[in-house]
Amino acid sequence: MSFVDLHCHVLHGLDDGSPDLATSLAMLDALAGLGITEQCVTPHQKASQYLPDLAAIDAAYAVLDAARKPHHPTLRLAAENMWDDVFYRRAAAGTVPHYAGTKAFLVEIPPPLMPPNMRERLFQFRMAGEVPVLAHPERYHGLWDNDELTAELRRCCAFVIDLGAIAGFHGKRESKMARHLLEKGFAAAVATDAHQVGDIAQAQQGLAWIDKKLGHAATVRLFDHAPRAILRGELPD
Ligand SMILES: [Fe+2]
């Protein structure tokens, strides 16, 4: 197994993820145990809640990269961008934090409402050669019971499902939607979105569900091949 995790809050002291280096190292132990060999680190960039400055993120990344052990995954710096004023400004200026060295970036939206013109904006990103990666699409109320809108958005971005949601840890409706997205083929990839050590055992249960219901080839596609394709700048089918 050589999995690639596109979404995790393992950098310490920046958001609601790891509070300190010891926790980050314990998380990396558990992530390695899951079979992850490349870990993308995605601190929140969310106006008015968690908006650590980029110098603080770089510093936390340097500390963790220096402290990690040989059995730990390699790290790739990225961010979880909220679709808010800061994101709009950065998009206009071409400064949205991406997965380092790639054309892909991770974005989330507020669960209760779809941003105006989201489809058009995603299309524009695609036309510019970017790969928008939508975090936890199972949370977004506007996509529940709306496969038509889901399919339209999916044509312009990669859906990355939280493994914990698949296993039922993020709410019943979210679990139903996560499984629906997987079973209908809307999911591009899966990720841990781990904020603490315990989240990684929950992610393990999500992987077990995929193995059992969809087969191990699906696990390899969603947690190995597809994340690598995204980081190469491709939008998986
Ligand atoms: Fe997250």
PDB file of C-alpha atoms and ligand atoms in Angstrom:
ATOM      1  CA  MET A   1       0.000   0.000   0.000  1.00  0.00           C
ATOM      2  CA  SER A   2       1.204   3.427  -0.894  1.00  0.00           C
ATOM      3  CA  PHE A   3      -1.626   5.829  -0.274  1.00  0.00           C
ATOM      4  CA  VAL A   4      -1.686   9.596  -0.836  1.00  0.00           C
ATOM      5  CA  ASP A   5      -3.818  11.658   1.559  1.00  0.00           C
ATOM      6  CA  LEU A   6      -4.977  14.995   0.105  1.00  0.00           C
ATOM      7  CA  HIS A   7      -6.486  16.468   3.273  1.00  0.00           C
ATOM      8  CA  CYS A   8      -5.252  16.519   6.879  1.00  0.00           C
ATOM      9  CA  HIS A   9      -4.736  19.012   9.733  1.00  0.00           C
ATOM     10  CA  VAL A  10      -1.485  17.573  11.019  1.00  0.00           C
ATOM     11  CA  LEU A  11       0.512  20.835  11.118  1.00  0.00           C
ATOM     12  CA  HIS A  12       0.480  22.019  14.717  1.00  0.00           C
ATOM     13  CA  GLY A  13      -0.667  25.245  16.286  1.00  0.00           C
ATOM     14  CA  LEU A  14      -2.413  26.709  13.228  1.00  0.00           C
ATOM     15  CA  ASP A  15      -6.102  25.744  13.349  1.00  0.00           C
ATOM     16  CA  ASP A  16      -8.434  23.204  14.977  1.00  0.00           C
ATOM     17  CA  GLY A  17      -6.035  20.379  14.078  1.00  0.00           C
ATOM     18  CA  SER A  18      -2.952  19.251  15.948  1.00  0.00           C
ATOM     19  CA  PRO A  19      -2.173  21.497  18.955  1.00  0.00           C
ATOM     20  CA  ASP A  20       1.523  20.594  19.317  1.00  0.00           C
ATOM     21  CA  LEU A  21       4.452  18.768  17.718  1.00  0.00           C
ATOM     22  CA  ALA A  22       4.032  15.626  19.843  1.00  0.00           C
ATOM     23  CA  THR A  23       0.471  15.239  18.592  1.00  0.00           C
ATOM     24  CA  SER A  24       1.592  15.834  15.007  1.00  0.00           C
ATOM     25  CA  LEU A  25       4.188  13.070  15.312  1.00  0.00           C
ATOM     26  CA  ALA A  26       1.623  10.708  16.848  1.00  0.00           C
ATOM     27  CA  MET A  27      -0.695  11.520  13.951  1.00  0.00           C
ATOM     28  CA  LEU A  28       2.076  10.776  11.443  1.00  0.00           C
ATOM     29  CA  ASP A  29       2.618   7.402  13.169  1.00  0.00           C
ATOM     30  CA  ALA A  30      -1.070   6.571  12.715  1.00  0.00           C
ATOM     31  CA  LEU A  31      -1.173   7.899   9.148  1.00  0.00           C
ATOM     32  CA  ALA A  32       1.850   5.735   8.272  1.00  0.00           C
ATOM     33  CA  GLY A  33       0.010   2.798   9.860  1.00  0.00           C
ATOM     34  CA  LEU A  34      -2.861   3.423   7.463  1.00  0.00           C
ATOM     35  CA  GLY A  35      -0.441   2.931   4.550  1.00  0.00           C
ATOM     36  CA  ILE A  36      -0.023   6.596   3.622  1.00  0.00           C
ATOM     37  CA  THR A  37       3.348   7.393   2.062  1.00  0.00           C
ATOM     38  CA  GLU A  38       2.617  10.973   0.972  1.00  0.00           C
ATOM     39  CA  GLN A  39       0.725  13.290   3.305  1.00  0.00           C
ATOM     40  CA  CYS A  40      -0.622  16.611   2.079  1.00  0.00           C
ATOM     41  CA  VAL A  41      -0.893  19.073   4.957  1.00  0.00           C
ATOM     42  CA  THR A  42      -3.873  21.393   4.600  1.00  0.00           C
ATOM     43  CA  PRO A  43      -4.288  23.996   7.369  1.00  0.00           C
ATOM     44  CA  HIS A  44      -7.470  26.056   7.159  1.00  0.00           C
ATOM     45  CA  GLN A  45      -7.467  29.361   5.322  1.00  0.00           C
ATOM     46  CA  LYS A  46     -10.815  30.663   6.495  1.00  0.00           C
ATOM     47  CA  ALA A  47     -11.516  34.363   7.046  1.00  0.00           C
ATOM     48  CA  SER A  48     -12.620  35.297  10.571  1.00  0.00           C
ATOM     49  CA  GLN A  49     -11.964  31.840  12.031  1.00  0.00           C
ATOM     50  CA  TYR A  50      -8.695  30.126  11.136  1.00  0.00           C
ATOM     51  CA  LEU A  51      -6.470  32.220   8.935  1.00  0.00           C
ATOM     52  CA  PRO A  52      -2.891  31.503  10.016  1.00  0.00           C
ATOM     53  CA  ASP A  53      -0.472  33.610   8.031  1.00  0.00           C
ATOM     54  CA  LEU A  54       1.635  31.923   5.428  1.00  0.00           C
ATOM     55  CA  ALA A  55       4.884  32.518   7.344  1.00  0.00           C
ATOM     56  CA  ALA A  56       3.453  30.666  10.377  1.00  0.00           C
ATOM     57  CA  ILE A  57       2.384  27.800   8.114  1.00  0.00           C
ATOM     58  CA  ASP A  58       5.836  27.623   6.520  1.00  0.00           C
ATOM     59  CA  ALA A  59       7.420  27.575   9.993  1.00  0.00           C
ATOM     60  CA  ALA A  60       5.165  24.758  11.283  1.00  0.00           C
ATOM     61  CA  TYR A  61       5.820  22.793   8.088  1.00  0.00           C
ATOM     62  CA  ALA A  62       9.603  23.170   8.475  1.00  0.00           C
ATOM     63  CA  VAL A  63       9.460  22.007  12.109  1.00  0.00           C
ATOM     64  CA  LEU A  64       7.381  18.917  11.321  1.00  0.00           C
ATOM     65  CA  ASP A  65       9.361  18.036   8.207  1.00  0.00           C
ATOM     66  CA  ALA A  66      12.584  18.154  10.246  1.00  0.00           C
ATOM     67  CA  ALA A  67      11.104  16.099  13.114  1.00  0.00           C
ATOM     68  CA  ARG A  68       9.365  13.381  11.123  1.00  0.00           C
ATOM     69  CA  LYS A  69      10.776   9.849  11.230  1.00  0.00           C
ATOM     70  CA  PRO A  70      11.888   7.666   8.291  1.00  0.00           C
ATOM     71  CA  HIS A  71       8.734   5.524   8.506  1.00  0.00           C
ATOM     72  CA  HIS A  72       6.499   8.610   8.282  1.00  0.00           C
ATOM     73  CA  PRO A  73       4.931   9.790   5.028  1.00  0.00           C
ATOM     74  CA  THR A  74       6.649  12.536   3.084  1.00  0.00           C
ATOM     75  CA  LEU A  75       4.859  15.881   3.388  1.00  0.00           C
ATOM     76  CA  ARG A  76       3.457  18.192   0.747  1.00  0.00           C
ATOM     77  CA  LEU A  77       2.334  21.655   1.776  1.00  0.00           C
ATOM     78  CA  ALA A  78      -1.153  22.821   0.772  1.00  0.00           C
ATOM     79  CA  ALA A  79      -4.147  24.512   2.400  1.00  0.00           C
ATOM     80  CA  GLU A  80      -7.883  24.072   2.861  1.00  0.00           C
ATOM     81  CA  ASN A  81      -9.245  27.263   1.334  1.00  0.00           C
ATOM     82  CA  MET A  82     -12.707  28.397   2.387  1.00  0.00           C
ATOM     83  CA  TRP A  83     -14.694  29.866  -0.519  1.00  0.00           C
ATOM     84  CA  ASP A  84     -14.859  33.337   1.082  1.00  0.00           C
ATOM     85  CA  ASP A  85     -13.657  36.924   0.576  1.00  0.00           C
ATOM     86  CA  VAL A  86     -10.030  35.974   1.089  1.00  0.00           C
ATOM     87  CA  PHE A  87     -10.359  33.208  -1.504  1.00  0.00           C
ATOM     88  CA  TYR A  88     -12.010  35.579  -4.002  1.00  0.00           C
ATOM     89  CA  ARG A  89      -9.217  38.117  -3.564  1.00  0.00           C
ATOM     90  CA  ARG A  90      -6.544  35.483  -3.918  1.00  0.00           C
ATOM     91  CA  ALA A  91      -8.227  33.932  -6.951  1.00  0.00           C
ATOM     92  CA  ALA A  92      -8.257  37.332  -8.643  1.00  0.00           C
ATOM     93  CA  ALA A  93      -4.586  37.852  -7.805  1.00  0.00           C
ATOM     94  CA  GLY A  94      -3.536  34.284  -8.695  1.00  0.00           C
ATOM     95  CA  THR A  95      -2.306  33.637  -5.134  1.00  0.00           C
ATOM     96  CA  VAL A  96      -4.614  30.845  -3.905  1.00  0.00           C
ATOM     97  CA  PRO A  97      -2.417  28.416  -1.925  1.00  0.00           C
ATOM     98  CA  HIS A  98      -2.103  25.243  -4.032  1.00  0.00           C
ATOM     99  CA  TYR A  99      -0.770  21.771  -3.369  1.00  0.00           C
ATOM    100  CA  ALA A 100       2.896  22.700  -3.567  1.00  0.00           C
ATOM    101  CA  GLY A 101       4.311  22.397  -7.045  1.00  0.00           C
ATOM    102  CA  THR A 102       0.968  21.589  -8.684  1.00  0.00           C
ATOM    103  CA  LYS A 103      -2.014  23.152 -10.468  1.00  0.00           C
ATOM    104  CA  ALA A 104      -4.417  21.705  -7.871  1.00  0.00           C
ATOM    105  CA  PHE A 105      -5.900  23.429  -4.824  1.00  0.00           C
ATOM    106  CA  LEU A 106      -8.266  22.289  -2.061  1.00  0.00           C
ATOM    107  CA  VAL A 107     -11.412  24.311  -1.392  1.00  0.00           C
ATOM    108  CA  GLU A 108     -14.447  23.987   0.878  1.00  0.00           C
ATOM    109  CA  ILE A 109     -17.761  25.831   0.941  1.00  0.00           C
ATOM    110  CA  PRO A 110     -20.161  26.584   3.810  1.00  0.00           C
ATOM    111  CA  PRO A 111     -22.413  23.496   4.158  1.00  0.00           C
ATOM    112  CA  PRO A 112     -25.808  25.255   4.151  1.00  0.00           C
ATOM    113  CA  LEU A 113     -25.503  27.266   0.966  1.00  0.00           C
ATOM    114  CA  MET A 114     -23.862  27.015  -2.417  1.00  0.00           C
ATOM    115  CA  PRO A 115     -21.820  30.105  -3.317  1.00  0.00           C
ATOM    116  CA  PRO A 116     -23.334  32.167  -6.118  1.00  0.00           C
ATOM    117  CA  ASN A 117     -21.819  31.408  -9.516  1.00  0.00           C
ATOM    118  CA  MET A 118     -19.880  28.456  -8.148  1.00  0.00           C
ATOM    119  CA  ARG A 119     -20.272  26.387 -11.317  1.00  0.00           C
ATOM    120  CA  GLU A 120     -19.096  29.292 -13.484  1.00  0.00           C
ATOM    121  CA  ARG A 121     -16.100  29.991 -11.248  1.00  0.00           C
ATOM    122  CA  LEU A 122     -15.087  26.333 -11.200  1.00  0.00           C
ATOM    123  CA  PHE A 123     -15.372  26.225 -14.982  1.00  0.00           C
ATOM    124  CA  GLN A 124     -13.113  29.283 -15.241  1.00  0.00           C
ATOM    125  CA  PHE A 125     -10.508  27.607 -13.037  1.00  0.00           C
ATOM    126  CA  ARG A 126     -10.608  24.550 -15.300  1.00  0.00           C
ATOM    127  CA  MET A 127     -10.251  26.702 -18.422  1.00  0.00           C
ATOM    128  CA  ALA A 128      -7.152  28.212 -16.810  1.00  0.00           C
ATOM    129  CA  GLY A 129      -5.671  24.720 -16.375  1.00  0.00           C
ATOM    130  CA  GLU A 130      -6.324  24.513 -12.639  1.00  0.00           C
ATOM    131  CA  VAL A 131      -7.666  21.481 -10.755  1.00  0.00           C
ATOM    132  CA  PRO A 132     -10.117  22.555  -8.033  1.00  0.00           C
ATOM    133  CA  VAL A 133     -10.449  19.860  -5.373  1.00  0.00           C
ATOM    134  CA  LEU A 134     -13.678  20.067  -3.379  1.00  0.00           C
ATOM    135  CA  ALA A 135     -13.314  18.954   0.240  1.00  0.00           C
ATOM    136  CA  HIS A 136     -16.047  16.808   1.842  1.00  0.00           C
ATOM    137  CA  PRO A 137     -18.808  17.273  -0.766  1.00  0.00           C
ATOM    138  CA  GLU A 138     -20.976  14.999   1.387  1.00  0.00           C
ATOM    139  CA  ARG A 139     -21.581  17.949   3.747  1.00  0.00           C
ATOM    140  CA  TYR A 140     -23.136  20.334   1.258  1.00  0.00           C
ATOM    141  CA  HIS A 141     -26.887  20.533   1.576  1.00  0.00           C
ATOM    142  CA  GLY A 142     -27.322  21.852  -1.964  1.00  0.00           C
ATOM    143  CA  LEU A 143     -25.990  18.559  -3.350  1.00  0.00           C
ATOM    144  CA  TRP A 144     -28.192  16.305  -1.222  1.00  0.00           C
ATOM    145  CA  ASP A 145     -30.867  14.718  -3.426  1.00  0.00           C
ATOM    146  CA  ASN A 146     -29.605  16.695  -6.425  1.00  0.00           C
ATOM    147  CA  ASP A 147     -27.565  14.417  -8.676  1.00  0.00           C
ATOM    148  CA  GLU A 148     -27.938  16.837 -11.563  1.00  0.00           C
ATOM    149  CA  LEU A 149     -26.128  19.664  -9.780  1.00  0.00           C
ATOM    150  CA  THR A 150     -23.678  17.141  -8.319  1.00  0.00           C
ATOM    151  CA  ALA A 151     -22.794  15.924 -11.819  1.00  0.00           C
ATOM    152  CA  GLU A 152     -22.435  19.493 -13.125  1.00  0.00           C
ATOM    153  CA  LEU A 153     -20.016  20.490 -10.372  1.00  0.00           C
ATOM    154  CA  ARG A 154     -18.137  17.219 -10.644  1.00  0.00           C
ATOM    155  CA  ARG A 155     -17.288  17.948 -14.275  1.00  0.00           C
ATOM    156  CA  CYS A 156     -15.246  20.956 -13.083  1.00  0.00           C
ATOM    157  CA  CYS A 157     -13.676  19.715  -9.860  1.00  0.00           C
ATOM    158  CA  ALA A 158     -12.501  16.621  -8.005  1.00  0.00           C
ATOM    159  CA  PHE A 159     -14.699  15.481  -5.110  1.00  0.00           C
ATOM    160  CA  VAL A 160     -12.668  14.227  -2.148  1.00  0.00           C
ATOM    161  CA  ILE A 161     -14.793  12.365   0.389  1.00  0.00           C
ATOM    162  CA  ASP A 162     -13.885  12.277   4.087  1.00  0.00           C
ATOM    163  CA  LEU A 163     -13.224   8.676   5.146  1.00  0.00           C
ATOM    164  CA  GLY A 164     -14.715   9.313   8.587  1.00  0.00           C
ATOM    165  CA  ALA A 165     -17.977  10.396   6.980  1.00  0.00           C
ATOM    166  CA  ILE A 166     -18.178   7.138   5.026  1.00  0.00           C
ATOM    167  CA  ALA A 167     -17.930   5.262   8.315  1.00  0.00           C
ATOM    168  CA  GLY A 168     -20.704   7.381   9.877  1.00  0.00           C
ATOM    169  CA  PHE A 169     -18.718   9.631  12.207  1.00  0.00           C
ATOM    170  CA  HIS A 170     -19.799  12.963  10.683  1.00  0.00           C
ATOM    171  CA  GLY A 171     -23.573  12.515  10.893  1.00  0.00           C
ATOM    172  CA  LYS A 172     -26.192  10.243   9.342  1.00  0.00           C
ATOM    173  CA  ARG A 173     -27.058  12.432   6.354  1.00  0.00           C
ATOM    174  CA  GLU A 174     -23.390  13.026   5.589  1.00  0.00           C
ATOM    175  CA  SER A 175     -22.695   9.277   5.763  1.00  0.00           C
ATOM    176  CA  LYS A 176     -25.560   8.497   3.399  1.00  0.00           C
ATOM    177  CA  MET A 177     -24.312  11.134   0.947  1.00  0.00           C
ATOM    178  CA  ALA A 178     -20.680   9.996   1.203  1.00  0.00           C
ATOM    179  CA  ARG A 179     -21.718   6.446   0.306  1.00  0.00           C
ATOM    180  CA  HIS A 180     -24.011   7.690  -2.453  1.00  0.00           C
ATOM    181  CA  LEU A 181     -21.161   9.700  -4.024  1.00  0.00           C
ATOM    182  CA  LEU A 182     -18.965   6.599  -3.964  1.00  0.00           C
ATOM    183  CA  GLU A 183     -21.573   4.183  -5.255  1.00  0.00           C
ATOM    184  CA  LYS A 184     -22.671   6.511  -8.077  1.00  0.00           C
ATOM    185  CA  GLY A 185     -19.094   7.181  -9.175  1.00  0.00           C
ATOM    186  CA  PHE A 186     -19.098  10.895  -8.295  1.00  0.00           C
ATOM    187  CA  ALA A 187     -16.202  10.529  -5.831  1.00  0.00           C
ATOM    188  CA  ALA A 188     -12.763  11.230  -7.273  1.00  0.00           C
ATOM    189  CA  ALA A 189     -10.739  10.401  -4.180  1.00  0.00           C
ATOM    190  CA  VAL A 190     -10.943   9.934  -0.422  1.00  0.00           C
ATOM    191  CA  ALA A 191      -8.968  11.604   2.380  1.00  0.00           C
ATOM    192  CA  THR A 192      -8.613  11.405   6.148  1.00  0.00           C
ATOM    193  CA  ASP A 193      -9.272  15.105   6.967  1.00  0.00           C
ATOM    194  CA  ALA A 194      -7.740  14.078  10.308  1.00  0.00           C
ATOM    195  CA  HIS A 195      -7.665  16.749  13.003  1.00  0.00           C
ATOM    196  CA  GLN A 196      -6.496  14.461  15.803  1.00  0.00           C
ATOM    197  CA  VAL A 197      -5.081  10.975  16.321  1.00  0.00           C
ATOM    198  CA  GLY A 198      -8.516   9.408  16.892  1.00  0.00           C
ATOM    199  CA  ASP A 199      -9.752  10.558  13.498  1.00  0.00           C
ATOM    200  CA  ILE A 200      -7.300   8.191  11.829  1.00  0.00           C
ATOM    201  CA  ALA A 201      -8.947   5.080  13.325  1.00  0.00           C
ATOM    202  CA  GLN A 202     -12.248   6.448  11.996  1.00  0.00           C
ATOM    203  CA  ALA A 203     -10.647   6.844   8.565  1.00  0.00           C
ATOM    204  CA  GLN A 204      -9.559   3.202   8.762  1.00  0.00           C
ATOM    205  CA  GLN A 205     -13.209   2.229   9.138  1.00  0.00           C
ATOM    206  CA  GLY A 206     -14.052   4.244   6.028  1.00  0.00           C
ATOM    207  CA  LEU A 207     -11.393   2.383   4.064  1.00  0.00           C
ATOM    208  CA  ALA A 208     -12.760  -0.929   5.361  1.00  0.00           C
ATOM    209  CA  TRP A 209     -16.238   0.041   4.106  1.00  0.00           C
ATOM    210  CA  ILE A 210     -14.857   0.763   0.604  1.00  0.00           C
ATOM    211  CA  ASP A 211     -12.906  -2.511   0.572  1.00  0.00           C
ATOM    212  CA  LYS A 212     -15.978  -4.485   1.580  1.00  0.00           C
ATOM    213  CA  LYS A 213     -18.652  -2.762  -0.517  1.00  0.00           C
ATOM    214  CA  LEU A 214     -16.750  -1.630  -3.612  1.00  0.00           C
ATOM    215  CA  GLY A 215     -13.696  -3.897  -3.581  1.00  0.00           C
ATOM    216  CA  HIS A 216     -10.018  -3.297  -2.925  1.00  0.00           C
ATOM    217  CA  ALA A 217      -9.430  -2.013  -6.464  1.00  0.00           C
ATOM    218  CA  ALA A 218     -11.709   0.917  -5.577  1.00  0.00           C
ATOM    219  CA  THR A 219      -9.640   1.661  -2.473  1.00  0.00           C
ATOM    220  CA  VAL A 220      -6.477   1.729  -4.575  1.00  0.00           C
ATOM    221  CA  ARG A 221      -8.119   3.952  -7.187  1.00  0.00           C
ATOM    222  CA  LEU A 222      -9.527   6.437  -4.643  1.00  0.00           C
ATOM    223  CA  PHE A 223      -6.602   6.638  -2.218  1.00  0.00           C
ATOM    224  CA  ASP A 224      -3.612   6.012  -4.480  1.00  0.00           C
ATOM    225  CA  HIS A 225      -4.096   6.451  -8.240  1.00  0.00           C
ATOM    226  CA  ALA A 226      -6.588   9.341  -8.198  1.00  0.00           C
ATOM    227  CA  PRO A 227      -4.772  11.537  -5.653  1.00  0.00           C
ATOM    228  CA  ARG A 228      -1.566  11.090  -7.635  1.00  0.00           C
ATOM    229  CA  ALA A 229      -3.398  12.068 -10.838  1.00  0.00           C
ATOM    230  CA  ILE A 230      -4.760  15.190  -9.140  1.00  0.00           C
ATOM    231  CA  LEU A 231      -1.269  16.166  -8.018  1.00  0.00           C
ATOM    232  CA  ARG A 232      -0.092  15.689 -11.618  1.00  0.00           C
ATOM    233  CA  GLY A 233      -2.682  18.271 -12.620  1.00  0.00           C
ATOM    234  CA  GLU A 234      -5.335  15.876 -13.955  1.00  0.00           C
ATOM    235  CA  LEU A 235      -9.034  15.789 -13.129  1.00  0.00           C
ATOM    236  CA  PRO A 236      -9.934  12.084 -12.609  1.00  0.00           C
ATOM    237  CA  ASP A 237     -13.100  10.762 -14.310  1.00  0.00           C
TER     238      ASP A 237
HETATM  239 FE    FE B   1     -10.293  19.903   6.680  1.00  0.00          FE
END
